[in-house]
């Protein structure tokens, strides 16, 4: 029952030295995005409690969340969602649908679909500034 | 519960549920994002949010979301801690923080939804 001996170089160094291929990066990213989204849910639930304090309180709070910096942050958050969601489906296919035979192709699909939807969301979110930009060129 | 506090339990039911809730969340989270950004007012003004909040469909949607989302996120987080060997006291403390904060924030969020 003794604890396992520490690796000679220490935990962090051993992990950093460990040879990483595409699949290990996919796994690391899945962890980071999962933890990020969990942290976001906590903040999100707390931020939404102003709804119970009436219109003034909520719309005042939204003044901050609709500044350009937060708009961009909200867009970037979508990249965590997309990666974690599609890679999550990939994990399920590997576990339950013989996905081990084609998991590398699936990874390409994960990244491809993610990029396309991310850009699509960017257009949806920023269509007004984009339209204004083109209008001012004319 | 103690069974799961030393990286000993197999965690199999959680493992299966993690996958099922994950698949459900694909539709829910991506759908949520498109609804919230379908126009600049949708997710960022009291009027637009309240219009949804009074509707039974969106109430059920939000209740499902907060329940399934928090469970998936926290079961996943606990799964990460389970990867490391920890002294039982440390592991129990982390487990306690996860469970208690999860319940507290679930109540907070459900209260917001049911206020309307
Ligand atoms: C959008 C659809 C989602 C899908 C398809 C999905 C799928 C998955 C799957 C299959 C796992 C298990 C990974 C494994 O056992 O190796 C997982 C882990 C995890 N998920 Fe999700 N998930 C989704 C959304 C979310 C959301 C919204 C959150 C946060 C609130 C979240 C947080 C986590 C965390 C923290 C883990 C643990 C990561 C790890 O063990 O490395 N997921 N997800
Ligand atoms: C930046 C993008 C987002 C915006 C603007 C946004 C906005 C909102 C709004 C206005 C509500 C209130 C309910 C409604 O109007 O239907 C809500 C609820 C909710 N959202 Fe989001 N959301 C975003 C992203 C996310 C993400 C990525 C997640 C998951 C990780 C999430 C999880 C939830 C949950 C669980 C609820 C119910 C919360 C509660 O009852 O307190 N949201 N969101």
PDB file of N, CA, C and O and ligand atoms in Angstrom, chain A residues 27 30-31 33-35 37-38 41 81 84-89 91-92 95, chain B residues 15 18-19 21-27 29-30 65 69-70 72-77 79-80, ligand 1:
ATOM      1  N   UNK A  27      -5.780  14.289 -25.789  1.00  0.00           N
ATOM      2  CA  UNK A  27      -6.220  13.964 -24.439  1.00  0.00           C
ATOM      3  C   UNK A  27      -5.976  15.134 -23.486  1.00  0.00           C
ATOM      4  O   UNK A  27      -6.840  15.505 -22.691  1.00  0.00           O
ATOM      5  N   UNK A  30      -8.444  17.793 -24.148  1.00  0.00           N
ATOM      6  CA  UNK A  30      -9.778  17.427 -23.661  1.00  0.00           C
ATOM      7  C   UNK A  30      -9.908  17.737 -22.172  1.00  0.00           C
ATOM      8  O   UNK A  30     -10.924  18.226 -21.704  1.00  0.00           O
ATOM      9  N   UNK A  31      -8.829  17.447 -21.408  1.00  0.00           N
ATOM     10  CA  UNK A  31      -8.804  17.749 -19.974  1.00  0.00           C
ATOM     11  C   UNK A  31      -8.918  19.237 -19.727  1.00  0.00           C
ATOM     12  O   UNK A  31      -9.726  19.695 -18.925  1.00  0.00           O
ATOM     13  N   UNK A  33      -9.917  21.720 -21.664  1.00  0.00           N
ATOM     14  CA  UNK A  33     -11.182  22.330 -22.061  1.00  0.00           C
ATOM     15  C   UNK A  33     -12.312  21.905 -21.108  1.00  0.00           C
ATOM     16  O   UNK A  33     -13.156  22.713 -20.756  1.00  0.00           O
ATOM     17  N   UNK A  34     -12.290  20.648 -20.662  1.00  0.00           N
ATOM     18  CA  UNK A  34     -13.314  20.171 -19.713  1.00  0.00           C
ATOM     19  C   UNK A  34     -13.260  20.951 -18.406  1.00  0.00           C
ATOM     20  O   UNK A  34     -14.278  21.398 -17.880  1.00  0.00           O
ATOM     21  N   UNK A  35     -12.029  21.133 -17.886  1.00  0.00           N
ATOM     22  CA  UNK A  35     -11.879  21.894 -16.634  1.00  0.00           C
ATOM     23  C   UNK A  35     -12.289  23.354 -16.846  1.00  0.00           C
ATOM     24  O   UNK A  35     -12.943  23.959 -15.998  1.00  0.00           O
ATOM     25  N   UNK A  37     -14.466  24.574 -18.984  1.00  0.00           N
ATOM     26  CA  UNK A  37     -15.929  24.690 -19.080  1.00  0.00           C
ATOM     27  C   UNK A  37     -16.593  24.515 -17.718  1.00  0.00           C
ATOM     28  O   UNK A  37     -17.586  25.168 -17.408  1.00  0.00           O
ATOM     29  N   UNK A  38     -16.023  23.636 -16.885  1.00  0.00           N
ATOM     30  CA  UNK A  38     -16.590  23.450 -15.551  1.00  0.00           C
ATOM     31  C   UNK A  38     -16.442  24.738 -14.742  1.00  0.00           C
ATOM     32  O   UNK A  38     -17.383  25.188 -14.081  1.00  0.00           O
ATOM     33  N   UNK A  41     -19.043  27.223 -15.942  1.00  0.00           N
ATOM     34  CA  UNK A  41     -20.417  26.991 -15.454  1.00  0.00           C
ATOM     35  C   UNK A  41     -20.636  27.635 -14.093  1.00  0.00           C
ATOM     36  O   UNK A  41     -21.661  28.257 -13.850  1.00  0.00           O
ATOM     37  N   UNK A  81     -15.797  24.785 -26.230  1.00  0.00           N
ATOM     38  CA  UNK A  81     -17.011  23.978 -26.385  1.00  0.00           C
ATOM     39  C   UNK A  81     -16.871  23.036 -27.576  1.00  0.00           C
ATOM     40  O   UNK A  81     -17.091  21.825 -27.461  1.00  0.00           O
ATOM     41  N   UNK A  84     -14.087  20.266 -27.116  1.00  0.00           N
ATOM     42  CA  UNK A  84     -14.463  19.266 -26.126  1.00  0.00           C
ATOM     43  C   UNK A  84     -15.651  18.417 -26.602  1.00  0.00           C
ATOM     44  O   UNK A  84     -15.670  17.202 -26.420  1.00  0.00           O
ATOM     45  N   UNK A  85     -16.617  19.066 -27.247  1.00  0.00           N
ATOM     46  CA  UNK A  85     -17.802  18.336 -27.717  1.00  0.00           C
ATOM     47  C   UNK A  85     -17.429  17.311 -28.789  1.00  0.00           C
ATOM     48  O   UNK A  85     -17.763  16.129 -28.676  1.00  0.00           O
ATOM     49  N   UNK A  86     -16.721  17.749 -29.829  1.00  0.00           N
ATOM     50  CA  UNK A  86     -16.422  16.833 -30.937  1.00  0.00           C
ATOM     51  C   UNK A  86     -15.403  15.783 -30.540  1.00  0.00           C
ATOM     52  O   UNK A  86     -15.514  14.619 -30.921  1.00  0.00           O
ATOM     53  N   UNK A  87     -14.400  16.191 -29.746  1.00  0.00           N
ATOM     54  CA  UNK A  87     -13.455  15.176 -29.290  1.00  0.00           C
ATOM     55  C   UNK A  87     -14.142  14.202 -28.339  1.00  0.00           C
ATOM     56  O   UNK A  87     -13.805  13.018 -28.310  1.00  0.00           O
ATOM     57  N   UNK A  88     -15.136  14.698 -27.582  1.00  0.00           N
ATOM     58  CA  UNK A  88     -15.912  13.816 -26.710  1.00  0.00           C
ATOM     59  C   UNK A  88     -16.651  12.759 -27.514  1.00  0.00           C
ATOM     60  O   UNK A  88     -16.667  11.586 -27.160  1.00  0.00           O
ATOM     61  N   UNK A  89     -17.248  13.177 -28.625  1.00  0.00           N
ATOM     62  CA  UNK A  89     -17.931  12.222 -29.504  1.00  0.00           C
ATOM     63  C   UNK A  89     -16.917  11.213 -30.041  1.00  0.00           C
ATOM     64  O   UNK A  89     -17.196  10.015 -30.110  1.00  0.00           O
ATOM     65  N   UNK A  91     -14.213  10.186 -28.554  1.00  0.00           N
ATOM     66  CA  UNK A  91     -13.899   9.239 -27.482  1.00  0.00           C
ATOM     67  C   UNK A  91     -14.991   8.169 -27.385  1.00  0.00           C
ATOM     68  O   UNK A  91     -14.707   6.978 -27.260  1.00  0.00           O
ATOM     69  N   UNK A  92     -16.244   8.616 -27.463  1.00  0.00           N
ATOM     70  CA  UNK A  92     -17.354   7.664 -27.358  1.00  0.00           C
ATOM     71  C   UNK A  92     -17.328   6.676 -28.539  1.00  0.00           C
ATOM     72  O   UNK A  92     -17.539   5.474 -28.358  1.00  0.00           O
ATOM     73  N   UNK A  95     -14.692   4.133 -27.919  1.00  0.00           N
ATOM     74  CA  UNK A  95     -15.072   3.170 -26.885  1.00  0.00           C
ATOM     75  C   UNK A  95     -16.172   2.219 -27.343  1.00  0.00           C
ATOM     76  O   UNK A  95     -16.176   1.044 -26.997  1.00  0.00           O
TER      77      UNK A  95
ATOM     78  N   UNK B  15     -18.440   6.165 -15.491  1.00  0.00           N
ATOM     79  CA  UNK B  15     -17.787   6.169 -16.803  1.00  0.00           C
ATOM     80  C   UNK B  15     -18.841   6.120 -17.918  1.00  0.00           C
ATOM     81  O   UNK B  15     -18.753   6.856 -18.896  1.00  0.00           O
ATOM     82  N   UNK B  18     -20.876   9.365 -17.923  1.00  0.00           N
ATOM     83  CA  UNK B  18     -20.071  10.467 -18.454  1.00  0.00           C
ATOM     84  C   UNK B  18     -20.237  10.532 -19.976  1.00  0.00           C
ATOM     85  O   UNK B  18     -20.339  11.604 -20.558  1.00  0.00           O
ATOM     86  N   UNK B  19     -20.290   9.362 -20.606  1.00  0.00           N
ATOM     87  CA  UNK B  19     -20.456   9.303 -22.059  1.00  0.00           C
ATOM     88  C   UNK B  19     -21.873   9.675 -22.492  1.00  0.00           C
ATOM     89  O   UNK B  19     -22.071  10.395 -23.464  1.00  0.00           O
ATOM     90  N   UNK B  21     -24.155  11.508 -20.793  1.00  0.00           N
ATOM     91  CA  UNK B  21     -24.399  12.938 -20.578  1.00  0.00           C
ATOM     92  C   UNK B  21     -23.622  13.764 -21.599  1.00  0.00           C
ATOM     93  O   UNK B  21     -24.103  14.790 -22.071  1.00  0.00           O
ATOM     94  N   UNK B  22     -22.425  13.312 -21.947  1.00  0.00           N
ATOM     95  CA  UNK B  22     -21.624  14.023 -22.944  1.00  0.00           C
ATOM     96  C   UNK B  22     -22.360  14.141 -24.274  1.00  0.00           C
ATOM     97  O   UNK B  22     -22.450  15.229 -24.850  1.00  0.00           O
ATOM     98  N   UNK B  23     -22.914  13.013 -24.743  1.00  0.00           N
ATOM     99  CA  UNK B  23     -23.628  13.027 -26.025  1.00  0.00           C
ATOM    100  C   UNK B  23     -24.828  13.978 -25.966  1.00  0.00           C
ATOM    101  O   UNK B  23     -25.082  14.745 -26.884  1.00  0.00           O
ATOM    102  N   UNK B  24     -25.546  13.945 -24.831  1.00  0.00           N
ATOM    103  CA  UNK B  24     -26.682  14.849 -24.666  1.00  0.00           C
ATOM    104  C   UNK B  24     -26.216  16.310 -24.736  1.00  0.00           C
ATOM    105  O   UNK B  24     -26.858  17.167 -25.349  1.00  0.00           O
ATOM    106  N   UNK B  25     -25.065  16.585 -24.111  1.00  0.00           N
ATOM    107  CA  UNK B  25     -24.568  17.964 -24.036  1.00  0.00           C
ATOM    108  C   UNK B  25     -24.152  18.521 -25.395  1.00  0.00           C
ATOM    109  O   UNK B  25     -24.150  19.734 -25.592  1.00  0.00           O
ATOM    110  N   UNK B  26     -23.797  17.639 -26.338  1.00  0.00           N
ATOM    111  CA  UNK B  26     -23.414  18.137 -27.663  1.00  0.00           C
ATOM    112  C   UNK B  26     -24.524  19.022 -28.215  1.00  0.00           C
ATOM    113  O   UNK B  26     -24.309  20.179 -28.600  1.00  0.00           O
ATOM    114  N   UNK B  27     -25.747  18.491 -28.196  1.00  0.00           N
ATOM    115  CA  UNK B  27     -26.903  19.223 -28.725  1.00  0.00           C
ATOM    116  C   UNK B  27     -27.202  20.432 -27.842  1.00  0.00           C
ATOM    117  O   UNK B  27     -27.417  21.552 -28.326  1.00  0.00           O
ATOM    118  N   UNK B  29     -25.363  22.194 -25.507  1.00  0.00           N
ATOM    119  CA  UNK B  29     -24.427  23.327 -25.403  1.00  0.00           C
ATOM    120  C   UNK B  29     -24.311  24.071 -26.729  1.00  0.00           C
ATOM    121  O   UNK B  29     -24.367  25.299 -26.772  1.00  0.00           O
ATOM    122  N   UNK B  30     -24.159  23.337 -27.826  1.00  0.00           N
ATOM    123  CA  UNK B  30     -24.011  24.022 -29.113  1.00  0.00           C
ATOM    124  C   UNK B  30     -25.311  24.750 -29.456  1.00  0.00           C
ATOM    125  O   UNK B  30     -25.292  25.895 -29.907  1.00  0.00           O
ATOM    126  N   UNK B  65     -30.144  21.289 -18.569  1.00  0.00           N
ATOM    127  CA  UNK B  65     -28.783  21.748 -18.829  1.00  0.00           C
ATOM    128  C   UNK B  65     -27.970  21.844 -17.543  1.00  0.00           C
ATOM    129  O   UNK B  65     -26.868  21.284 -17.428  1.00  0.00           O
ATOM    130  N   UNK B  69     -25.176  19.221 -17.068  1.00  0.00           N
ATOM    131  CA  UNK B  69     -23.892  19.895 -17.257  1.00  0.00           C
ATOM    132  C   UNK B  69     -23.032  19.883 -16.008  1.00  0.00           C
ATOM    133  O   UNK B  69     -21.847  19.554 -16.059  1.00  0.00           O
ATOM    134  N   UNK B  70     -23.642  20.237 -14.877  1.00  0.00           N
ATOM    135  CA  UNK B  70     -22.873  20.232 -13.631  1.00  0.00           C
ATOM    136  C   UNK B  70     -22.422  18.817 -13.287  1.00  0.00           C
ATOM    137  O   UNK B  70     -21.282  18.592 -12.888  1.00  0.00           O
ATOM    138  N   UNK B  72     -21.861  16.247 -15.275  1.00  0.00           N
ATOM    139  CA  UNK B  72     -20.810  15.831 -16.201  1.00  0.00           C
ATOM    140  C   UNK B  72     -19.480  16.531 -15.883  1.00  0.00           C
ATOM    141  O   UNK B  72     -18.427  15.897 -15.836  1.00  0.00           O
ATOM    142  N   UNK B  73     -19.548  17.829 -15.668  1.00  0.00           N
ATOM    143  CA  UNK B  73     -18.327  18.588 -15.383  1.00  0.00           C
ATOM    144  C   UNK B  73     -17.670  18.140 -14.087  1.00  0.00           C
ATOM    145  O   UNK B  73     -16.444  17.973 -14.010  1.00  0.00           O
ATOM    146  N   UNK B  74     -18.492  17.925 -13.053  1.00  0.00           N
ATOM    147  CA  UNK B  74     -17.918  17.577 -11.752  1.00  0.00           C
ATOM    148  C   UNK B  74     -17.513  16.113 -11.684  1.00  0.00           C
ATOM    149  O   UNK B  74     -16.497  15.778 -11.078  1.00  0.00           O
ATOM    150  N   UNK B  75     -18.277  15.228 -12.316  1.00  0.00           N
ATOM    151  CA  UNK B  75     -17.847  13.828 -12.374  1.00  0.00           C
ATOM    152  C   UNK B  75     -16.539  13.727 -13.156  1.00  0.00           C
ATOM    153  O   UNK B  75     -15.635  12.969 -12.794  1.00  0.00           O
ATOM    154  N   UNK B  76     -16.429  14.537 -14.219  1.00  0.00           N
ATOM    155  CA  UNK B  76     -15.188  14.565 -14.993  1.00  0.00           C
ATOM    156  C   UNK B  76     -14.026  15.088 -14.174  1.00  0.00           C
ATOM    157  O   UNK B  76     -12.917  14.551 -14.218  1.00  0.00           O
ATOM    158  N   UNK B  77     -14.277  16.146 -13.410  1.00  0.00           N
ATOM    159  CA  UNK B  77     -13.224  16.721 -12.566  1.00  0.00           C
ATOM    160  C   UNK B  77     -12.768  15.717 -11.508  1.00  0.00           C
ATOM    161  O   UNK B  77     -11.575  15.522 -11.280  1.00  0.00           O
ATOM    162  N   UNK B  79     -12.969  12.561 -11.784  1.00  0.00           N
ATOM    163  CA  UNK B  79     -12.242  11.535 -12.525  1.00  0.00           C
ATOM    164  C   UNK B  79     -10.770  11.891 -12.708  1.00  0.00           C
ATOM    165  O   UNK B  79      -9.898  11.017 -12.672  1.00  0.00           O
ATOM    166  N   UNK B  80     -10.507  13.179 -12.891  1.00  0.00           N
ATOM    167  CA  UNK B  80      -9.115  13.614 -13.030  1.00  0.00           C
ATOM    168  C   UNK B  80      -8.368  13.411 -11.717  1.00  0.00           C
ATOM    169  O   UNK B  80      -7.267  12.857 -11.688  1.00  0.00           O
TER     170      UNK B  80
HETATM  171  C1  LIG C   1     -20.582  19.231 -25.452  1.00  0.00           C
HETATM  172  C2  LIG C   1     -20.622  17.940 -25.351  1.00  0.00           C
HETATM  173  C3  LIG C   1     -19.673  17.150 -24.474  1.00  0.00           C
HETATM  174  C4  LIG C   1     -19.228  15.901 -24.792  1.00  0.00           C
HETATM  175  C5  LIG C   1     -19.560  15.069 -26.023  1.00  0.00           C
HETATM  176  C6  LIG C   1     -18.359  15.486 -23.702  1.00  0.00           C
HETATM  177  C7  LIG C   1     -17.737  14.262 -23.627  1.00  0.00           C
HETATM  178  C8  LIG C   1     -16.874  13.872 -22.658  1.00  0.00           C
HETATM  179  C9  LIG C   1     -16.320  12.549 -22.509  1.00  0.00           C
HETATM  180  C10 LIG C   1     -16.614  11.344 -23.419  1.00  0.00           C
HETATM  181  C11 LIG C   1     -15.508  12.570 -21.437  1.00  0.00           C
HETATM  182  C12 LIG C   1     -14.725  11.378 -20.866  1.00  0.00           C
HETATM  183  C13 LIG C   1     -13.284  11.434 -21.266  1.00  0.00           C
HETATM  184  C14 LIG C   1     -12.544  10.198 -20.817  1.00  0.00           C
HETATM  185  O1  LIG C   1     -13.074   9.396 -20.038  1.00  0.00           O
HETATM  186  O2  LIG C   1     -11.393  10.044 -21.258  1.00  0.00           O
HETATM  187  C15 LIG C   1     -15.515  13.910 -20.906  1.00  0.00           C
HETATM  188  C16 LIG C   1     -14.766  14.341 -19.850  1.00  0.00           C
HETATM  189  C17 LIG C   1     -14.912  15.573 -19.245  1.00  0.00           C
HETATM  190  N1  LIG C   1     -15.834  16.562 -19.567  1.00  0.00           N
HETATM  191 FE1  LIG C   1     -17.048  16.542 -21.160  1.00  0.00          FE
HETATM  192  N2  LIG C   1     -18.289  16.495 -22.769  1.00  0.00           N
HETATM  193  C18 LIG C   1     -19.103  17.525 -23.199  1.00  0.00           C
HETATM  194  C19 LIG C   1     -19.339  18.707 -22.528  1.00  0.00           C
HETATM  195  C20 LIG C   1     -18.738  19.090 -21.335  1.00  0.00           C
HETATM  196  C21 LIG C   1     -19.052  20.282 -20.591  1.00  0.00           C
HETATM  197  C22 LIG C   1     -20.136  21.307 -20.966  1.00  0.00           C
HETATM  198  C23 LIG C   1     -18.212  20.294 -19.513  1.00  0.00           C
HETATM  199  C24 LIG C   1     -18.110  21.301 -18.407  1.00  0.00           C
HETATM  200  C25 LIG C   1     -19.106  21.765 -17.764  1.00  0.00           C
HETATM  201  C26 LIG C   1     -17.380  19.120 -19.561  1.00  0.00           C
HETATM  202  C27 LIG C   1     -16.402  18.767 -18.647  1.00  0.00           C
HETATM  203  C28 LIG C   1     -15.661  17.611 -18.674  1.00  0.00           C
HETATM  204  C29 LIG C   1     -14.582  17.285 -17.758  1.00  0.00           C
HETATM  205  C30 LIG C   1     -14.037  18.165 -16.637  1.00  0.00           C
HETATM  206  C31 LIG C   1     -14.109  16.016 -18.129  1.00  0.00           C
HETATM  207  C32 LIG C   1     -12.928  15.229 -17.512  1.00  0.00           C
HETATM  208  C33 LIG C   1     -11.760  15.255 -18.435  1.00  0.00           C
HETATM  209  C34 LIG C   1     -10.763  14.139 -18.236  1.00  0.00           C
HETATM  210  O3  LIG C   1     -11.079  13.119 -17.606  1.00  0.00           O
HETATM  211  O4  LIG C   1      -9.643  14.280 -18.750  1.00  0.00           O
HETATM  212  N3  LIG C   1     -17.732  18.406 -20.675  1.00  0.00           N
HETATM  213  N4  LIG C   1     -16.374  14.688 -21.665  1.00  0.00           N
END
